[in-house]
Tab-separated table of C-alpha atoms and ligand atoms in Angstrom:
chain	number	residue	atom	x	y	z
A	1407	MET	CA	136.339	126.463	117.408
A	1408	SER	CA	133.700	124.281	119.639
A	1409	VAL	CA	130.544	122.771	118.677
A	1410	VAL	CA	128.458	120.755	121.020
A	1411	VAL	CA	126.124	117.941	119.268
A	1412	ILE	CA	123.166	116.889	120.460
A	1413	GLY	CA	122.375	113.240	119.887
A	1414	ALA	CA	124.572	110.398	119.655
A	1415	GLY	CA	122.547	108.640	116.965
A	1416	LEU	CA	124.132	108.459	113.052
A	1417	ALA	CA	123.519	111.911	112.327
A	1418	GLY	CA	124.568	113.690	115.451
A	1419	LEU	CA	127.681	110.813	115.275
A	1420	THR	CA	128.630	111.642	111.776
A	1421	ALA	CA	128.732	115.110	112.120
A	1422	ALA	CA	130.393	114.558	114.830
A	1423	THR	CA	133.445	112.621	113.557
A	1424	ASP	CA	133.495	115.535	110.419
A	1425	LEU	CA	133.706	118.102	112.789
A	1426	ALA	CA	136.523	116.436	115.071
A	1427	ALA	CA	138.467	115.810	111.827
A	1428	ALA	CA	138.726	119.212	111.010
A	1429	GLY	CA	140.180	120.057	114.190
A	1430	VAL	CA	136.896	121.674	116.087
A	1431	GLU	CA	136.731	120.682	119.703
A	1432	THR	CA	133.637	118.657	119.787
A	1433	THR	CA	131.325	117.008	122.835
A	1434	VAL	CA	128.570	114.695	121.958
A	1435	LEU	CA	125.172	114.568	124.549
A	1436	GLU	CA	123.678	111.368	123.878
A	1437	ALA	CA	120.136	111.115	126.747
A	1438	ARG	CA	120.782	107.367	126.635
A	1439	ASP	CA	122.978	105.261	128.311
A	1440	ARG	CA	124.120	103.723	124.686
A	1441	VAL	CA	125.200	105.602	121.585
A	1442	GLY	CA	123.192	104.556	118.258
A	1443	GLY	CA	119.477	105.518	118.693
A	1444	ARG	CA	117.083	104.202	116.223
A	1445	THR	CA	119.715	101.436	115.810
A	1446	HIS	CA	119.951	99.411	118.057
A	1447	GLY	CA	121.739	95.401	117.778
A	1448	ILE	CA	120.131	92.657	120.284
A	1449	GLU	CA	122.627	89.482	120.451
A	1450	VAL	CA	119.769	86.717	119.790
A	1451	ALA	CA	122.836	83.677	120.455
A	1452	PRO	CA	126.073	83.935	121.386
A	1453	GLY	CA	128.082	86.088	119.119
A	1454	ALA	CA	125.764	86.236	116.693
A	1455	TRP	CA	123.355	90.028	116.565
A	1456	ALA	CA	119.644	90.935	115.123
A	1457	ASP	CA	118.628	94.486	114.536
A	1458	ALA	CA	115.940	95.333	116.518
A	1459	GLY	CA	116.088	98.976	115.210
A	1460	ALA	CA	117.171	100.148	111.230
A	1461	ALA	CA	118.394	97.045	109.330
A	1462	TYR	CA	118.077	96.932	105.909
A	1463	LEU	CA	120.329	98.382	103.171
A	1464	GLY	CA	120.615	99.330	99.446
A	1465	ASP	CA	123.357	99.920	96.719
A	1466	ARG	CA	121.934	103.537	96.311
A	1467	HIS	CA	122.851	104.143	99.638
A	1468	THR	CA	125.999	105.468	99.456
A	1469	GLU	CA	127.101	107.508	101.853
A	1470	LEU	CA	126.642	104.445	104.403
A	1471	HIS	CA	128.699	102.173	102.020
A	1472	LYS	CA	131.076	104.273	102.538
A	1473	LEU	CA	131.082	104.213	106.294
A	1474	LEU	CA	130.889	100.594	106.903
A	1475	ALA	CA	134.070	100.819	104.264
A	1476	GLY	CA	135.526	102.871	106.756
A	1477	LEU	CA	134.843	101.502	109.944
A	1478	GLY	CA	136.120	98.123	108.149
A	1479	LEU	CA	132.496	97.029	108.639
A	1480	SER	CA	130.528	94.642	105.249
A	1481	ALA	CA	127.234	94.155	104.175
A	1482	THR	CA	125.457	90.909	104.031
A	1483	PRO	CA	122.575	90.147	101.863
A	1484	THR	CA	118.800	89.636	103.071
A	1485	ALA	CA	117.788	85.958	102.482
A	1486	MET	CA	114.601	85.591	100.314
A	1487	TRP	CA	114.399	82.193	98.863
A	1488	GLY	CA	111.338	80.077	99.302
A	1489	GLY	CA	107.514	80.482	99.103
A	1490	SER	CA	105.826	83.498	101.391
A	1491	ARG	CA	102.756	82.673	103.098
A	1492	PHE	CA	99.889	85.298	103.116
A	1493	ALA	CA	96.327	85.477	105.278
A	1494	LEU	CA	94.789	88.371	103.120
A	1495	GLY	CA	91.099	87.343	104.460
A	1496	SER	CA	90.605	83.930	102.115
A	1497	GLY	CA	92.508	81.208	104.203
A	1498	GLU	CA	96.172	81.133	104.387
A	1499	LYS	CA	97.652	80.944	100.948
A	1500	THR	CA	101.728	79.831	100.210
A	1501	ARG	CA	103.078	81.443	97.112
A	1502	ALA	CA	106.271	81.564	94.911
A	1503	GLY	CA	107.544	84.972	95.222
A	1504	ARG	CA	106.385	88.044	97.330
A	1505	PHE	CA	103.222	89.132	94.889
A	1506	PRO	CA	100.264	88.987	97.606
A	1507	PRO	CA	97.375	86.772	96.554
A	1508	LEU	CA	95.106	89.640	95.721
A	1509	ASN	CA	93.613	90.907	91.952
A	1510	ALA	CA	96.649	92.211	90.351
A	1511	VAL	CA	94.951	94.648	88.154
A	1512	ALA	CA	93.631	96.650	91.635
A	1513	LEU	CA	97.065	96.371	93.257
A	1514	GLY	CA	98.912	98.087	89.589
A	1515	GLU	CA	95.952	100.477	89.491
A	1516	LEU	CA	96.824	101.309	93.010
A	1517	PHE	CA	101.113	101.413	92.175
A	1518	ASP	CA	99.865	103.820	89.418
A	1519	LEU	CA	98.399	106.095	91.145
A	1520	LEU	CA	101.286	106.270	93.613
A	1521	TYR	CA	103.935	106.499	90.760
A	1522	ASP	CA	101.921	109.847	89.531
A	1523	LEU	CA	101.778	110.993	93.273
A	1524	THR	CA	105.732	110.806	93.785
A	1525	ALA	CA	106.474	111.960	90.298
A	1526	ARG	CA	104.391	115.038	90.883
A	1527	VAL	CA	106.226	115.892	94.322
A	1528	ARG	CA	109.074	118.445	94.473
A	1529	PRO	CA	111.955	116.302	95.924
A	1530	ASP	CA	114.068	119.023	97.068
A	1531	ALA	CA	111.657	121.514	98.210
A	1532	PRO	CA	108.451	119.321	98.674
A	1533	TRP	CA	106.115	122.333	100.025
A	1534	ARG	CA	107.133	123.888	96.491
A	1535	THR	CA	105.177	121.267	94.720
A	1536	PRO	CA	103.000	122.876	92.259
A	1537	ASP	CA	99.936	121.734	94.173
A	1538	ALA	CA	101.685	120.931	97.644
A	1539	ALA	CA	98.547	123.280	99.328
A	1540	ALA	CA	95.957	120.705	98.510
A	1541	LEU	CA	98.279	117.600	98.468
A	1542	ASP	CA	99.135	118.632	101.967
A	1543	THR	CA	95.617	119.011	103.590
A	1544	VAL	CA	94.660	115.896	102.783
A	1545	THR	CA	95.303	112.185	104.313
A	1546	ALA	CA	96.693	109.086	103.112
A	1547	ALA	CA	93.205	107.803	105.050
A	1548	GLU	CA	91.108	110.032	102.862
A	1549	TRP	CA	93.069	110.140	99.566
A	1550	ALA	CA	92.431	105.694	99.516
A	1551	ALA	CA	88.975	106.576	100.312
A	1552	GLY	CA	88.315	108.846	97.694
A	1553	ASN	CA	90.822	106.838	94.786
A	1554	LEU	CA	90.644	103.427	95.510
A	1555	ARG	CA	87.590	101.294	94.466
A	1556	HIS	CA	88.634	97.716	94.582
A	1557	PRO	CA	88.283	96.228	98.106
A	1558	ASP	CA	91.784	94.350	97.560
A	1559	ALA	CA	93.185	97.640	96.567
A	1560	ARG	CA	91.668	99.497	99.720
A	1561	LEU	CA	92.894	95.721	101.595
A	1562	PHE	CA	96.992	96.186	100.959
A	1563	PHE	CA	97.037	99.935	101.181
A	1564	PRO	CA	97.432	100.479	104.717
A	1565	LEU	CA	99.608	96.997	104.730
A	1566	PHE	CA	102.053	98.788	102.141
A	1567	LEU	CA	102.512	102.339	103.868
A	1568	GLY	CA	102.855	100.632	107.382
A	1569	GLU	CA	105.924	98.101	105.713
A	1570	MET	CA	107.293	100.964	103.959
A	1571	MET	CA	106.658	103.858	106.082
A	1572	ALA	CA	105.491	102.541	109.695
A	1573	ALA	CA	102.626	105.017	109.328
A	1574	ASP	CA	99.108	104.689	109.878
A	1575	PRO	CA	97.247	106.439	106.142
A	1576	ALA	CA	94.984	108.430	109.027
A	1577	SER	CA	97.784	110.578	110.268
A	1578	VAL	CA	100.058	111.469	107.605
A	1579	SER	CA	99.914	113.822	104.805
A	1580	VAL	CA	99.490	112.923	100.764
A	1581	LEU	CA	102.325	115.416	100.584
A	1582	HIS	CA	104.644	113.430	102.950
A	1583	MET	CA	103.761	109.875	101.639
A	1584	ALA	CA	104.689	110.766	98.025
A	1585	LEU	CA	107.882	112.880	99.532
A	1586	TYR	CA	108.716	109.675	101.419
A	1587	LEU	CA	108.268	107.057	98.832
A	1588	ARG	CA	110.186	109.486	96.197
A	1589	SER	CA	113.373	110.225	98.587
A	1590	GLY	CA	114.000	106.407	99.083
A	1591	GLY	CA	114.039	105.671	95.759
A	1592	GLY	CA	110.301	105.279	94.461
A	1593	ILE	CA	108.084	102.451	95.519
A	1594	ARG	CA	110.017	99.779	93.326
A	1595	TYR	CA	112.816	100.483	94.855
A	1596	LEU	CA	111.800	100.906	98.436
A	1597	ASN	CA	109.928	97.909	98.145
A	1598	ALA	CA	112.445	95.525	97.174
A	1599	PHE	CA	114.996	92.960	98.202
A	1600	ALA	CA	117.222	91.706	95.727
A	1601	GLY	CA	118.484	95.347	93.704
A	1602	GLY	CA	116.212	97.652	95.929
A	1603	ALA	CA	116.442	99.010	99.540
A	1604	GLN	CA	116.320	96.038	101.736
A	1605	GLN	CA	118.729	94.174	99.751
A	1606	ASP	CA	121.597	94.063	102.142
A	1607	ARG	CA	122.135	94.209	106.405
A	1608	VAL	CA	125.248	94.831	107.936
A	1609	LEU	CA	126.711	92.034	108.936
A	1610	GLY	CA	126.830	91.651	112.887
A	1611	GLY	CA	124.204	94.493	112.948
A	1612	ALA	CA	123.762	97.844	112.565
A	1613	HIS	CA	124.440	99.408	115.859
A	1614	GLN	CA	128.038	98.623	115.142
A	1615	VAL	CA	127.876	101.876	112.532
A	1616	ALA	CA	127.330	103.884	115.571
A	1617	GLU	CA	129.319	102.215	118.099
A	1618	ARG	CA	132.287	101.986	115.647
A	1619	LEU	CA	132.214	106.186	115.267
A	1620	ALA	CA	131.367	106.672	118.823
A	1621	ALA	CA	134.536	104.769	119.610
A	1622	GLN	CA	136.654	107.004	117.460
A	1623	LEU	CA	135.509	110.000	118.931
A	1624	GLY	CA	136.532	108.806	122.582
A	1625	ALA	CA	135.787	110.725	125.843
A	1626	ARG	CA	133.850	113.646	123.654
A	1627	ILE	CA	130.646	111.202	124.180
A	1628	ARG	CA	129.288	111.789	127.057
A	1629	LEU	CA	125.936	109.734	127.564
A	1630	ASN	CA	123.163	110.064	130.151
A	1631	ARG	CA	122.856	113.904	129.211
A	1632	PRO	CA	118.953	114.510	128.153
A	1633	VAL	CA	119.737	117.582	126.897
A	1634	HIS	CA	116.721	120.397	128.193
A	1635	ALA	CA	117.853	124.012	127.208
A	1636	ILE	CA	119.926	125.835	124.339
A	1637	HIS	CA	120.661	129.581	125.095
A	1638	GLN	CA	122.431	131.910	122.425
A	1639	GLN	CA	123.946	135.080	124.457
A	1640	ASN	CA	126.610	137.465	123.037
A	1641	GLY	CA	127.547	135.297	120.296
A	1642	ARG	CA	128.174	131.717	122.612
A	1643	VAL	CA	125.806	129.052	122.856
A	1644	SER	CA	125.540	127.159	126.472
A	1645	VAL	CA	123.380	124.183	126.793
A	1646	HIS	CA	122.240	122.831	129.796
A	1647	THR	CA	121.687	118.767	130.499
A	1648	GLY	CA	118.970	117.072	132.606
A	1649	THR	CA	122.105	116.289	135.110
A	1650	GLY	CA	122.802	119.960	136.008
A	1651	GLU	CA	125.757	120.111	133.679
A	1652	HIS	CA	126.050	123.373	131.204
A	1653	HIS	CA	128.421	123.110	128.323
A	1654	HIS	CA	129.267	125.983	126.107
A	1655	GLY	CA	130.305	126.643	122.417
A	1656	ASP	CA	130.285	128.841	119.089
A	1657	ALA	CA	127.919	126.302	117.612
A	1658	VAL	CA	125.467	123.872	118.044
A	1659	VAL	CA	124.057	120.561	116.218
A	1660	VAL	CA	120.543	119.302	117.272
A	1661	ALA	CA	120.512	115.460	115.976
A	1662	VAL	CA	117.467	114.764	117.466
A	1663	PRO	CA	114.024	113.725	116.264
A	1664	PRO	CA	111.631	116.542	115.242
A	1665	VAL	CA	108.897	116.082	118.244
A	1666	LEU	CA	112.126	115.867	120.766
A	1667	ALA	CA	113.922	118.639	119.207
A	1668	GLN	CA	110.709	120.448	119.740
A	1669	ALA	CA	110.782	119.689	123.541
A	1670	ILE	CA	114.066	121.602	124.207
A	1671	ASP	CA	113.803	125.322	125.725
A	1672	TYR	CA	115.247	127.816	123.194
A	1673	ARG	CA	116.707	131.013	124.027
A	1674	PRO	CA	115.791	133.262	121.970
A	1675	GLY	CA	112.737	131.332	120.732
A	1676	LEU	CA	112.445	129.557	116.874
A	1677	PRO	CA	111.063	131.516	114.492
A	1678	ALA	CA	108.468	128.459	113.104
A	1679	PRO	CA	108.025	125.365	115.052
A	1680	ARG	CA	110.241	121.576	114.513
A	1681	ALA	CA	106.816	119.538	115.087
A	1682	THR	CA	103.417	120.734	115.139
A	1683	THR	CA	100.402	118.729	117.311
A	1684	ALA	CA	99.810	117.166	113.433
A	1685	THR	CA	103.362	115.400	113.661
A	1686	GLY	CA	103.044	111.923	114.127
A	1687	ARG	CA	105.658	108.993	115.220
A	1688	GLY	CA	106.096	106.572	112.927
A	1689	CYS	CA	104.727	103.374	114.614
A	1690	ALA	CA	106.257	100.263	114.653
A	1691	VAL	CA	106.965	97.394	117.440
A	1692	LYS	CA	109.546	94.989	115.883
A	1693	VAL	CA	109.017	90.987	117.311
A	1694	GLN	CA	112.440	89.038	116.979
A	1695	ILE	CA	111.232	85.336	117.998
A	1696	VAL	CA	114.765	83.514	117.785
A	1697	TYR	CA	114.733	79.748	117.201
A	1698	ARG	CA	117.844	77.084	116.953
A	1699	GLU	CA	117.882	77.593	113.186
A	1700	PRO	CA	116.135	78.767	110.167
A	1701	TYR	CA	113.373	75.774	110.287
A	1702	TRP	CA	111.633	77.489	107.387
A	1703	HIS	CA	113.849	77.028	105.016
A	1704	ALA	CA	113.285	73.072	105.244
A	1705	HIS	CA	109.872	73.501	104.322
A	1706	GLY	CA	110.667	75.790	101.513
A	1707	LEU	CA	109.673	79.092	103.362
A	1708	SER	CA	111.199	82.250	102.998
A	1709	GLY	CA	109.904	83.856	105.898
A	1710	TRP	CA	108.315	86.282	104.248
A	1711	SER	CA	104.440	86.733	105.340
A	1712	VAL	CA	101.599	89.459	104.746
A	1713	SER	CA	98.972	89.550	106.870
A	1714	ALA	CA	95.627	91.286	107.032
A	1715	THR	CA	94.622	91.493	110.586
A	1716	GLY	CA	97.721	91.751	113.669
A	1717	PRO	CA	99.659	91.877	115.563
A	1718	LEU	CA	102.494	90.621	112.589
A	1719	LEU	CA	101.575	92.268	109.900
A	1720	SER	CA	104.584	91.094	107.963
A	1721	THR	CA	107.405	88.730	108.836
A	1722	VAL	CA	111.042	88.375	107.433
A	1723	ASP	CA	113.733	86.068	108.448
A	1724	ASP	CA	116.619	88.231	109.977
A	1725	SER	CA	118.660	84.520	110.712
A	1726	PRO	CA	122.204	86.085	111.126
A	1727	PRO	CA	124.325	83.920	108.454
A	1728	GLY	CA	126.837	81.345	110.290
A	1729	GLY	CA	123.475	79.084	111.099
A	1730	ASP	CA	123.797	80.307	114.725
A	1731	ALA	CA	120.564	81.243	115.408
A	1732	GLY	CA	117.085	81.449	112.666
A	1733	VAL	CA	115.567	84.946	113.503
A	1734	LEU	CA	111.908	85.391	111.954
A	1735	THR	CA	111.168	89.316	112.447
A	1736	GLY	CA	107.470	90.575	112.739
A	1737	PHE	CA	106.110	93.953	112.169
A	1738	VAL	CA	104.027	95.301	113.958
A	1739	THR	CA	103.080	98.989	112.373
A	1740	GLY	CA	100.363	101.482	111.524
A	1741	ALA	CA	96.989	101.627	113.892
A	1742	GLU	CA	98.083	97.999	115.280
A	1743	ALA	CA	101.203	99.163	116.762
A	1744	TYR	CA	99.499	101.346	119.252
A	1745	ARG	CA	97.187	98.280	120.316
A	1746	PHE	CA	99.671	96.386	120.133
A	1747	ALA	CA	102.135	98.570	122.226
A	1748	ALA	CA	99.755	98.901	125.137
A	1749	LEU	CA	99.522	95.000	125.891
A	1750	ASP	CA	101.417	93.686	128.949
A	1751	PRO	CA	104.693	91.616	127.437
A	1752	ALA	CA	103.236	88.371	128.403
A	1753	ALA	CA	100.113	89.374	125.697
A	1754	ARG	CA	102.417	90.752	123.404
A	1755	GLU	CA	104.232	87.256	123.504
A	1756	ALA	CA	100.866	85.344	123.420
A	1757	GLU	CA	99.988	86.912	120.192
A	1758	ALA	CA	102.847	87.207	118.130
A	1759	LEU	CA	103.629	82.842	118.999
A	1760	HIS	CA	100.460	82.692	118.182
A	1761	GLN	CA	99.996	84.053	114.866
A	1762	VAL	CA	103.312	83.202	113.863
A	1763	ALA	CA	102.071	79.471	114.567
A	1764	GLU	CA	99.212	79.757	111.951
A	1765	LEU	CA	101.119	81.083	109.323
A	1766	PHE	CA	104.291	78.353	109.999
A	1767	PRO	CA	102.443	75.492	111.654
A	1768	ARG	CA	105.202	73.123	111.403
A	1769	LEU	CA	108.075	75.057	113.588
A	1770	PRO	CA	109.262	74.034	116.828
A	1771	ALA	CA	109.085	76.211	119.752
A	1772	PRO	CA	111.580	79.622	120.264
A	1773	VAL	CA	114.394	79.954	122.127
A	1774	ALA	CA	113.565	83.101	122.928
A	1775	VAL	CA	111.420	86.333	122.051
A	1776	HIS	CA	112.410	90.012	122.004
A	1777	VAL	CA	109.839	92.388	121.620
A	1778	SER	CA	111.757	96.056	120.574
A	1779	ASP	CA	108.760	98.846	121.270
A	1780	TRP	CA	109.695	102.050	119.715
A	1781	VAL	CA	106.663	104.037	119.928
A	1782	ASN	CA	107.058	104.542	123.354
A	1783	GLU	CA	110.460	104.702	123.228
A	1784	PRO	CA	110.975	108.160	125.294
A	1785	TYR	CA	114.450	109.395	123.272
A	1786	SER	CA	112.956	108.442	120.010
A	1787	ARG	CA	109.088	109.078	120.035
A	1788	GLY	CA	108.310	106.266	117.069
A	1789	CYS	CA	109.795	105.060	114.339
A	1790	TYR	CA	110.964	104.397	111.557
A	1791	ALA	CA	110.608	108.426	111.419
A	1792	ALA	CA	108.522	110.980	112.061
A	1793	VAL	CA	105.608	111.321	110.385
A	1794	PHE	CA	104.510	114.362	108.671
A	1795	GLY	CA	100.663	115.235	108.602
A	1796	PRO	CA	98.500	117.801	106.973
A	1797	GLY	CA	100.127	121.078	106.768
A	1798	ASP	CA	103.334	119.937	108.249
A	1799	TRP	CA	105.148	120.169	105.053
A	1800	SER	CA	103.701	123.615	104.005
A	1801	ARG	CA	104.449	125.144	107.733
A	1802	LEU	CA	107.558	122.637	108.758
A	1803	GLY	CA	109.356	122.396	105.431
A	1804	PRO	CA	111.056	125.601	104.840
A	1805	HIS	CA	113.087	125.800	107.922
A	1806	LEU	CA	113.936	122.052	109.072
A	1807	SER	CA	117.458	122.695	108.082
A	1808	THR	CA	117.830	126.304	108.435
A	1809	PRO	CA	119.895	127.112	111.130
A	1810	HIS	CA	118.123	129.580	113.757
A	1811	GLY	CA	121.453	131.559	114.326
A	1812	ARG	CA	124.374	129.183	116.436
A	1813	VAL	CA	121.795	126.501	115.784
A	1814	HIS	CA	122.105	123.648	113.112
A	1815	TRP	CA	119.537	120.878	112.834
A	1816	ALA	CA	120.947	117.574	111.682
A	1817	GLY	CA	118.902	114.484	111.972
A	1818	THR	CA	117.064	112.245	108.943
A	1819	GLU	CA	113.756	114.228	108.933
A	1820	THR	CA	115.899	116.918	107.694
A	1821	SER	CA	117.077	114.998	104.864
A	1822	THR	CA	114.973	115.506	101.895
A	1823	GLU	CA	117.232	112.639	100.139
A	1824	PHE	CA	116.111	109.041	101.831
A	1825	PHE	CA	114.209	110.991	104.907
A	1826	GLY	CA	113.361	108.289	107.355
A	1827	LEU	CA	116.403	106.375	106.581
A	1828	MET	CA	120.069	105.476	108.243
A	1829	GLU	CA	121.390	107.126	104.325
A	1830	GLY	CA	119.148	110.456	105.244
A	1831	ALA	CA	120.760	110.628	108.686
A	1832	ILE	CA	124.643	109.960	107.903
A	1833	ARG	CA	123.728	112.817	104.772
A	1834	SER	CA	122.296	115.116	107.436
A	1835	GLY	CA	124.944	115.227	109.001
A	1836	HIS	CA	127.538	115.433	106.966
A	1837	ARG	CA	125.653	118.668	105.460
A	1838	VAL	CA	125.556	120.246	109.070
A	1839	ALA	CA	129.073	119.782	109.257
A	1840	ALA	CA	130.124	121.101	105.995
A	1841	GLU	CA	127.028	124.028	107.045
A	1842	ILE	CA	129.423	124.890	109.986
A	1843	LEU	CA	132.666	124.831	109.029
A	1844	SER	CA	131.539	127.218	105.914
A	1845	SER	CA	130.129	130.109	108.324
A	1846	HIS	CA	133.175	129.832	110.241
A	1847	GLU	CA	135.195	130.349	107.556
A	1848	THR	CA	133.308	133.224	105.859
A	1849	ALA	CA	133.308	134.541	109.646
A	1850	ARG	CA	136.777	134.162	110.190
A	1851	ARG	CA	137.436	136.130	106.551
A	1852	LYS	CA	135.235	138.909	107.553
A	1853	ARG	CA	137.626	139.552	111.264
B	1153	LIG	C1	112.586	99.247	113.966
B	1153	LIG	C2	113.515	100.674	113.192
B	1153	LIG	C3	113.117	100.070	111.949
B	1153	LIG	C4	114.223	100.715	110.980
B	1153	LIG	N1	114.299	100.248	109.866
B	1153	LIG	C5	115.253	100.929	108.599
B	1153	LIG	C6	116.305	100.409	107.617
B	1153	LIG	O1	115.475	98.897	107.086
B	1153	LIG	N2	116.904	100.684	106.859
B	1153	LIG	C7	117.020	102.527	107.490
B	1153	LIG	O2	117.831	102.651	106.391
B	1153	LIG	N3	116.226	102.925	108.571
B	1153	LIG	C8	115.320	102.165	109.048
B	1153	LIG	N4	115.504	102.795	110.458
B	1153	LIG	C9	115.107	104.011	110.396
B	1153	LIG	C10	116.805	104.769	111.022
B	1153	LIG	O3	116.696	103.860	111.919
B	1153	LIG	C11	116.851	105.623	111.859
B	1153	LIG	O4	116.315	106.955	110.172
B	1153	LIG	C12	118.256	106.645	111.558
B	1153	LIG	O5	118.668	105.939	112.819
B	1153	LIG	C13	118.006	107.906	112.224
B	1153	LIG	O6	119.435	108.581	113.012
B	1153	LIG	P1	119.261	109.856	113.397
B	1153	LIG	O7	120.471	110.178	113.666
B	1153	LIG	O8	118.268	111.177	112.724
B	1153	LIG	O9	118.184	109.794	115.076
B	1153	LIG	P2	118.259	109.010	115.897
B	1153	LIG	O10	118.908	107.943	115.808
B	1153	LIG	O11	116.799	108.738	116.635
B	1153	LIG	O12	118.962	109.608	116.554
B	1153	LIG	C14	118.931	110.812	117.636
B	1153	LIG	C15	119.533	110.383	119.207
B	1153	LIG	O13	119.349	111.778	120.027
B	1153	LIG	C16	119.298	111.064	121.550
B	1153	LIG	N5	118.302	112.235	122.215
B	1153	LIG	C17	116.964	112.273	121.788
B	1153	LIG	N6	116.800	113.698	122.683
B	1153	LIG	C18	117.573	113.848	122.777
B	1153	LIG	C19	118.076	114.723	123.653
B	1153	LIG	N7	117.362	115.961	124.283
B	1153	LIG	N8	119.578	115.323	124.739
B	1153	LIG	C20	119.825	114.559	124.129
B	1153	LIG	N9	120.055	113.314	123.312
B	1153	LIG	C21	118.930	112.926	123.027
B	1153	LIG	C22	118.650	110.010	121.276
B	1153	LIG	O14	118.542	109.212	122.210
B	1153	LIG	C23	118.796	109.164	119.589
B	1153	LIG	O15	120.373	108.200	120.294
B	1153	LIG	C24	114.212	101.974	111.241
B	1153	LIG	C25	114.046	102.570	112.370
B	1153	LIG	C26	113.551	101.501	113.296
B	1153	LIG	C27	112.891	102.041	114.779
């Protein structure tokens, strides 16, 4: 049997690894000149790396942990000690811990409402949630306008959603918000560092997972091969790239984000779309400001900050362990990411440095600034993941992982477990490989 895998992100590489291990002739076609997709490392000091893409993982990310162990990689704790900085309207404040200086009752009520929503959504099939139709017609912004009365809850909600999902409340359906928060382990788990989804990072950078999987797959990986068309005929599949190549196989795995999967020409055509005009991009720009060392520790600060105005709506200490560099990562998320991404590089850097100087006034000048704009990355089209808008779960959900003949689907957006995260991508890769092997076995028995 031969299989063509499209996309060398974690989903495609996991699927290819499982298929190759089962003796399947496997080819991976990747549009970019690198593997890893939404994981990407930048060298911030000689031999020291920071994550321009995905970074954090927790103990419930069991498939990622298994992969790390198998590849000789390990996790390192996210540093989170010292005070936090907040700029939430009434001047800047330093506080112990991460709870913002806002009305605690109002925030408690906001989280109670969100808990209720996440408890209601059906995690394996959100479109079958009893009141799915109602939840899927309302945006999170409309929900907030109708449910959040206290100004502090209204102020905090978009910041929370930006940090959790990189989503603008105006573009995400309530059903999707509920599913995302539930599939990631619930609000408490997703939002937590120690004991939660952001407890650890991959030592040396998450990009190494893809690079090591790719090294094992060797010549099966073909870079710079954007796929334009997938045709099924006479029990075979042919895959056509922008470089004029044609690859043939018994099956295909499409492991690219839904908006990009939708742009491929399928013959015969798909029975249902992979994305609609309501499907948005997660919008995040990561700004990494590199210092010789994490100077904020000497001031009793953790590097964590939350601001009501951009560009950097939150910052976190992403310094590599070992003291080679201090890295403050700023997250520009939600609607603010679109504004910031449209600026020229000098203006982006100036705005980011101005804000950091206000939040952390006594830092020396940085040695480098790296801006990673995922909003305009042609082969990601947003991050952390696709943002399903009103109607999307009802329309797309039932078909997301259902094969179209010999075309099978993977990618973090096809996983209702840990949707949008590395863990979801890896689980989808295992799922699709098992699906292909099992359908091949069934066909063999029938012969
Ligand atoms: C800034 C940022 C922060 C994040 N933070 C976290 C985090 O802390 N923790 C976490 O778990 N997750 C995080 N994520 C999400 C995580 O990166 C993704 O969920 C995961 O990497 C998705 O993997 P994937 O294989 O499904 O898709 P991708 O990584 O997008 O892989 C798809 C691949 O397909 C390729 N491709 C696209 N179109 C074509 C085509 N037509 N032909 C051929 N190839 C194509 C792409 O180049 C890409 O390599 C973050 C992402 C970003 C960008």
